[in-house]
Structure formats: C-alpha cells, structure tokens
Short mmCIF file of C-alpha atoms in Angstrom, two decimals:
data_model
loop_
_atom_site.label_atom_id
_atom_site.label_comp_id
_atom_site.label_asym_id
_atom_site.label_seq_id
_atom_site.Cartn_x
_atom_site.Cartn_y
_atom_site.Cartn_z
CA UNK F 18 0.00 0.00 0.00
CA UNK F 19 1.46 3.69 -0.81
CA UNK F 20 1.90 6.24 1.47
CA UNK F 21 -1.17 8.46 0.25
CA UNK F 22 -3.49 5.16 0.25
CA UNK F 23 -2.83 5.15 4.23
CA UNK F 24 -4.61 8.89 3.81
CA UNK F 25 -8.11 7.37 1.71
CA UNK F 26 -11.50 7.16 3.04
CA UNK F 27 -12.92 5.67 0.69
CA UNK F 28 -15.86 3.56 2.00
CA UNK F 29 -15.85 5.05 5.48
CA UNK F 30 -18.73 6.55 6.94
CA UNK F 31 -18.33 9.15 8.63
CA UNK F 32 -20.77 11.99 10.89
CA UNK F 33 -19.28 15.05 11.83
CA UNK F 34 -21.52 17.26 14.10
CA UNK F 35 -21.80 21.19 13.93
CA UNK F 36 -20.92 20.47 9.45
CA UNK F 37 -23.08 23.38 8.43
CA UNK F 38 -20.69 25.69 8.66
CA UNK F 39 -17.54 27.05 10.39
CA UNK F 40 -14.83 24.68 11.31
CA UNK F 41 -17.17 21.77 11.33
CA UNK F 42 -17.69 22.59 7.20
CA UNK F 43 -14.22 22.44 6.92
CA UNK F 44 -14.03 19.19 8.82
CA UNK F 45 -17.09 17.75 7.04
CA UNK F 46 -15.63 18.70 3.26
CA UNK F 47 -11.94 17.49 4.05
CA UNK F 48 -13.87 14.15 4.80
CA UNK F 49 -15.79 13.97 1.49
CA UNK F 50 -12.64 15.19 -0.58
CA UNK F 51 -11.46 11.74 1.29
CA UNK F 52 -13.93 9.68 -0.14
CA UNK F 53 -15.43 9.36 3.00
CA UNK F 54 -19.82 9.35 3.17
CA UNK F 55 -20.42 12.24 5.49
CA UNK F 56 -24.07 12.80 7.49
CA UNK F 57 -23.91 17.14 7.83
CA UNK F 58 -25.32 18.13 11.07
CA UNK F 59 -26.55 21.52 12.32
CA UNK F 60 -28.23 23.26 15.24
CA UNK F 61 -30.95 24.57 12.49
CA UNK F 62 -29.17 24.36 8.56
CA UNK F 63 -26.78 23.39 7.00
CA UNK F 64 -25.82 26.28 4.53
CA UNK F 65 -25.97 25.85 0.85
CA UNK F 66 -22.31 26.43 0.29
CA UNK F 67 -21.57 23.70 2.24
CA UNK F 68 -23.51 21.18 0.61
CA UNK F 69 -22.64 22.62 -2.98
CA UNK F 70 -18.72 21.80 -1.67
CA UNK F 71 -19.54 18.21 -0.39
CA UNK F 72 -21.97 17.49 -3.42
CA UNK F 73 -18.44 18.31 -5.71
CA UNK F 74 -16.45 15.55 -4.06
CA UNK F 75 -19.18 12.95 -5.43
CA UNK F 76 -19.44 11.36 -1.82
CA UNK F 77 -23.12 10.38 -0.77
CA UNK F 78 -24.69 12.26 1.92
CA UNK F 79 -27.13 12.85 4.53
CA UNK F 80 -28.07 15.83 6.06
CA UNK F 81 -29.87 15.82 9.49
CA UNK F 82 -30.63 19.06 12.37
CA UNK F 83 -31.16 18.56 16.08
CA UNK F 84 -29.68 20.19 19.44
CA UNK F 85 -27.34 18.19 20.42
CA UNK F 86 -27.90 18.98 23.69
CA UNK F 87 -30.99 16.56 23.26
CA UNK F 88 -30.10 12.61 24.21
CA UNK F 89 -32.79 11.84 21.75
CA UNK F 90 -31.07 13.90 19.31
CA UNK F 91 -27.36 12.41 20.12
CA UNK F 92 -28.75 8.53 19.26
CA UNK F 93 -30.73 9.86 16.27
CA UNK F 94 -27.26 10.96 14.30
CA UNK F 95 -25.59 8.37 14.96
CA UNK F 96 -28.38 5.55 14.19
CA UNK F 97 -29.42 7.33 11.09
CA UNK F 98 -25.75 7.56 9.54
CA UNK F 99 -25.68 3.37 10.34
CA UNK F 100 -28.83 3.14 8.45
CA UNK F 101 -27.96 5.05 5.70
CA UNK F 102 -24.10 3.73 5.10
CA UNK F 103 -23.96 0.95 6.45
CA UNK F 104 -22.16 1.84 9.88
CA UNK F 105 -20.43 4.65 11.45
CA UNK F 106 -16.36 4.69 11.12
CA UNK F 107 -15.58 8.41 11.87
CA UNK F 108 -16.88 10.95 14.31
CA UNK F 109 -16.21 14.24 14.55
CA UNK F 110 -17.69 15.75 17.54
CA UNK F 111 -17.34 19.56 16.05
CA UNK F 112 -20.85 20.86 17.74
CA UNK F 113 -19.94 23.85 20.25
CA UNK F 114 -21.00 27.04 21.80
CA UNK F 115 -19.31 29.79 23.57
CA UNK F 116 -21.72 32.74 25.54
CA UNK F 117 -19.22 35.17 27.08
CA UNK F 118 -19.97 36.96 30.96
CA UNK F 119 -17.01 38.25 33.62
CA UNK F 120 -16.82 34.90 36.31
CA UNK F 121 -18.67 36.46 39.19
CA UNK F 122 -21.82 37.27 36.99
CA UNK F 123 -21.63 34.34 34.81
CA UNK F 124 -25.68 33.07 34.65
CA UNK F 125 -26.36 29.78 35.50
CA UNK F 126 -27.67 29.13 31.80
CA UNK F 127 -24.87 30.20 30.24
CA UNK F 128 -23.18 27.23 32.54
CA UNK F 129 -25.48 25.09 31.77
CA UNK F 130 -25.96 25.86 27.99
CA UNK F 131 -22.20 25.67 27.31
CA UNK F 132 -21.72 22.44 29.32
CA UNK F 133 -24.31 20.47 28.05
CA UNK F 134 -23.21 21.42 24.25
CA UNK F 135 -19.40 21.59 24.57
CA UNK F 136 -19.32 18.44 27.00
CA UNK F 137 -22.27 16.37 27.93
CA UNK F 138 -22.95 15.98 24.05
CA UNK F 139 -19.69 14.79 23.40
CA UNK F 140 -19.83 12.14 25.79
CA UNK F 141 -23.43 11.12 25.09
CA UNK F 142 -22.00 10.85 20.88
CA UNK F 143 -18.95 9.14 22.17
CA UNK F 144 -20.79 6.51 23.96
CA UNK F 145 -23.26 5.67 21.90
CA UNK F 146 -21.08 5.36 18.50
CA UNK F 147 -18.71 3.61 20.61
CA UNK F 148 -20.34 1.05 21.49
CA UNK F 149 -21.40 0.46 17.51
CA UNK F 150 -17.45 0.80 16.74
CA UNK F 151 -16.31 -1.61 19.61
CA UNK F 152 -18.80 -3.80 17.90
CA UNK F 153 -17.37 -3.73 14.65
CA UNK F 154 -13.87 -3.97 15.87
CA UNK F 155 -12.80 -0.52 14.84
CA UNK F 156 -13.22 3.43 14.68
CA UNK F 157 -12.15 6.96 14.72
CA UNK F 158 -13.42 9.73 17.11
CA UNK F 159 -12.23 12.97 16.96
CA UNK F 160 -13.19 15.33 19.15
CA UNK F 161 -13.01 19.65 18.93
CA UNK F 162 -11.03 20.77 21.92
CA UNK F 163 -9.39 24.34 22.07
CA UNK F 164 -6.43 26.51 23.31
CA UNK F 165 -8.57 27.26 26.00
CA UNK F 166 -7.73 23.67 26.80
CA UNK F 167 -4.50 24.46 27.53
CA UNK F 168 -5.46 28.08 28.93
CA UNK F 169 -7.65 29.88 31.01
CA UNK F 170 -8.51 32.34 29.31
CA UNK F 171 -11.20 35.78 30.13
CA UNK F 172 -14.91 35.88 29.93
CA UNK F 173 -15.46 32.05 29.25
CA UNK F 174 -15.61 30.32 32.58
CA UNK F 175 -17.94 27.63 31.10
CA UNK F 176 -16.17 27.22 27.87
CA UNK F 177 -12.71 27.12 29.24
CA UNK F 178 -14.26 24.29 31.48
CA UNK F 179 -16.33 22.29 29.14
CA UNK F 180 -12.77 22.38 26.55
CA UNK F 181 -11.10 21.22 29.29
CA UNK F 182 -12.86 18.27 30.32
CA UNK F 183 -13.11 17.23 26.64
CA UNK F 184 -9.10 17.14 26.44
CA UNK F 185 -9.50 15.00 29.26
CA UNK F 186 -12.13 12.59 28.00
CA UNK F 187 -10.29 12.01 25.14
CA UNK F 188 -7.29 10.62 27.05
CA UNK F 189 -9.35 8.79 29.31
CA UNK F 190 -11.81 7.00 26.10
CA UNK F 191 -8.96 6.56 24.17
CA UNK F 192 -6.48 4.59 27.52
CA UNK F 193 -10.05 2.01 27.42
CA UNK F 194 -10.49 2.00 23.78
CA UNK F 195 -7.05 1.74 22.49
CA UNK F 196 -7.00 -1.97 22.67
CA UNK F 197 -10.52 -2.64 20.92
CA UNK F 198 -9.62 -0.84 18.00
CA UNK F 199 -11.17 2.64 18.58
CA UNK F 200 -8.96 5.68 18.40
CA UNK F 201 -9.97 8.62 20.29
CA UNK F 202 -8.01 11.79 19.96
CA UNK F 203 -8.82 15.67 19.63
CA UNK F 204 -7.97 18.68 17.03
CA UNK F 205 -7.29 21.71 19.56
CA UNK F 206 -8.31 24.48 16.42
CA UNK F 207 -6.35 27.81 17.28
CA UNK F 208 -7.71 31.34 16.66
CA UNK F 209 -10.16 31.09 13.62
CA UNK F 210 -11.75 33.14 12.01
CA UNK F 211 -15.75 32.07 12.42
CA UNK F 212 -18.63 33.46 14.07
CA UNK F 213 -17.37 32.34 17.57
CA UNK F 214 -14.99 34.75 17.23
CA UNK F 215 -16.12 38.10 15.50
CA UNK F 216 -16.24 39.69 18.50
CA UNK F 217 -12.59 39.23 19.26
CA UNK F 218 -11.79 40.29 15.70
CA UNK F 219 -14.13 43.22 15.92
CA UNK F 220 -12.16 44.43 18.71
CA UNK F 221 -9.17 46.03 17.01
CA UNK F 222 -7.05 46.15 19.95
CA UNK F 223 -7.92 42.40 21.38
CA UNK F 224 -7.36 41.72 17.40
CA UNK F 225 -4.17 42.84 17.09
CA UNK F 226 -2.66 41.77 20.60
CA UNK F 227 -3.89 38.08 19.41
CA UNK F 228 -2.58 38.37 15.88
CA UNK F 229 1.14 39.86 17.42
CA UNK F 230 1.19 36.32 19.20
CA UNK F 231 0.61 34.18 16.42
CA UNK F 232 3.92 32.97 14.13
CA UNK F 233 1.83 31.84 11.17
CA UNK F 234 0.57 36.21 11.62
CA UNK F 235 -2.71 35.55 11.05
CA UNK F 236 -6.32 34.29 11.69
CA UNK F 237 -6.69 30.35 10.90
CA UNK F 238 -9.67 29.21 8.28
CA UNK F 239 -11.39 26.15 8.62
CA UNK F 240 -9.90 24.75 5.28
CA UNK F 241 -6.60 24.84 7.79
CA UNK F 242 -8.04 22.09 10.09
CA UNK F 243 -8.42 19.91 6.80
CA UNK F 244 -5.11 17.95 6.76
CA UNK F 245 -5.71 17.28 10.02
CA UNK F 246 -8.96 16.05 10.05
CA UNK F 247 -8.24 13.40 7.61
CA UNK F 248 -4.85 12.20 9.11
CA UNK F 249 -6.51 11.48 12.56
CA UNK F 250 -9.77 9.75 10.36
CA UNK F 251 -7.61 7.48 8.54
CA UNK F 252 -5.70 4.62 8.69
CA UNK F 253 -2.35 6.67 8.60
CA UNK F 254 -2.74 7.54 12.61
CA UNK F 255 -3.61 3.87 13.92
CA UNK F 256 -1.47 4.53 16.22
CA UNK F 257 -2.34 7.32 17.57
CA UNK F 258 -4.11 7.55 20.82
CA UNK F 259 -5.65 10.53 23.11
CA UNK F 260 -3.83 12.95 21.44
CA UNK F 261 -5.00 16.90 21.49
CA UNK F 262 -3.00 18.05 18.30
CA UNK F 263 -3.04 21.62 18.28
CA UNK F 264 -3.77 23.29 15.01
CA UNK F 265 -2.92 26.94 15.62
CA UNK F 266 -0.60 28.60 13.67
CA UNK F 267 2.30 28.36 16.15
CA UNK F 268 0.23 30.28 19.47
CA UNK F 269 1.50 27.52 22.03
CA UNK F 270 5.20 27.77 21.06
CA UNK F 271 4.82 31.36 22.39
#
C-alpha cells in the first residue's frame, strides 16, 4: 500500500456534528474530498455552500438538524448515519457554543448551555457510536477541543471548562479503547476566524494583541483544520491515541 493510500477514506462513513458551517464545514468537506460518506449536522441548517462543496467531491450524503444537547437527538445521528451507510467509522464531535460573561456574573444558563453542548454531548455521541465501533472492531473519534484547553482564558468560565474536560475525556476513552480498536483523539483548532470569534476580531485592539502572538501572523480558516482532520480519520494515525493536536498557527510555542 502507498503512502497516500494510508490517507483514503474511501468507503468510510463518517458523521461530523456542527458540518453546516464554520470549522465543522471544513471538517465535514476534508472528509468527502477523502472519499469518506459524510451525514452534515446543524443546530438549524446546513448552509448551501456547504452542501454545494460536499456534493463536488461525489461522496453520498445525509443531512440531518437537532440540538445536540438533546439525548434523543445524540442517538438519532448516529443511528441514522448506520442506516444510511452501512455503519459509522468516523466521528467528529465539532458541535460547540461559547456565551461570554465576567466569572462572578456568569448566569447559571450560560453554565449550563455551554456544558451540556461543549461536553455532555460529546460524551453522550462518544458513547453511543462507541459502542457500535467496539462492535465492529474498529473506529475513529475525533473530538473539537481548544487553546482554551490548555489556557484559562477571560470571559469564558464555562467554555474554558467544558474544553477542558473534553481534552480530558479524550485521554481517558482513548487509555479504554485503544486496545478494541477505537482511536480517540482531539484537534485543539487555534484562533479562527468564524462566528465564535467576531467579536474578538471586531475588537481592534484584542485583534491585534492576538494576531502579534501568532507565528503563522494571522487568523486560521477552517480549510486549515483539513489535513488534520483526515490524518486522525484514517488509517495513517492507527497509532495514535488521546492525542489533542493543536492546530494553531504556532500560538502555544509562544
């Protein structure tokens, strides 16, 4: 087998939650260009330049909506990618929020909002497709953490918490999983330019302090995550467990 074969998805089936835009597009197309199947998942829609990309790569699709923050809603993406590929190989669990208050005023629904999305989903979607991949002897799970995983950042108790606790997960799913042929490991995405973070780009002093940190000198885009997404999808990382690879333009080495 060649070196780019290792790379191929061809005849995986994949589901990457949050696909209908932002990183999660960029995940979701990488996939496709892949050969992978992809199921596109959004809060509400998935926008039409996202499906006009994936439709390009010739891959079959499904596109479903649901809050993830909903159990129902968690079992329902991952059964209907099964029955409409055959099984579930690769998930992405891209689906996030981030609601922004100083600590000591921080609502409890903002807590609670964040947490349930950033964290409780992931583990719900983890278990559940598991359990199918354990079954079938093998699977990739890749989860969204953050540099706030490695940093505390200001203004986002509950996000710094919830991207936290998903660095963790990873390691701990992926020291039980390891040895039934499920890797679990984690893209930490550095500062990109999507919704999540207009405000910090709208700000042109926060802007510029962030952009004076960054090597690369600018904002990632979520076509950067691509390479990444499909080396920790394929077969070329088999061997790589409960890692958190930082994709960030060089912000940690500073």
């Amino acid at each position: 087998m060649g070196i780019l074969n290792l790379f191929s998805l061809k005849g995986k089936n994949a589901l990457v939650t949050g696909s209908g835009q932002g990183l999660g597009s960029g995940i979701a197309i990488a996939l496709a260009q892949a050969g992978a199947n992809v199921t596109l998942h959004n809060y509400d829609k998935v926008q039409d330049a996202v499906l006009e990309e994936v439709k390009k790569t010739g891959a079959r699709y499904i596109v479903r909506a649901g809050d993830v923050r909903d159990a129902a809603v968690c079992r329902m993406l991952v059964d209907d990618t099964i029955s409409s590929f055959g099984s579930i190989d690769i998930l992405f669990n891209n689906a996030g929020t981030i609601l922004r208050a100083p600590a000591e005023e921080h609502p409890e629904e903002y807590w609670q909002t964040v947490i349930d999305t950033n964290l409780n989903a992931v583990w719900r979607i983890s278990q559940y497709a598991g359990r199918k991949m354990i079954a079938q002897g093998h699977g990739k799970i890749v989860n969204t953490a953050s540099m706030m995983s490695f940093q505390g950042g200001f203004l986002i108790a509950s996000y710094v918490a919830s991207k936290g606790a998903v660095a963790q997960l990873t390691k701990a799913l992926a020291n039980e999983w390891a040895p039934l042929g499920v890797n679990v490991n984690a893209i930490a995405p550095g500062y990109m330019a999507t919704e999540n973070t207009a405000p910090l780009r709208a700000d042109p002093v926060r802007s510029a302090s962030i952009l004076s940190r960054i090597p690369a000198g600018r904002w990632g885009e979520p076509s950067d995550l691509a390479g990444a997404a499909v080396f920790l999808a394929s077969g070329a990382s088999n061997y790589l467990h409960g890692q958190v690879l930082a994709v960030d333009g060089g912000w940690l080495c500073r």
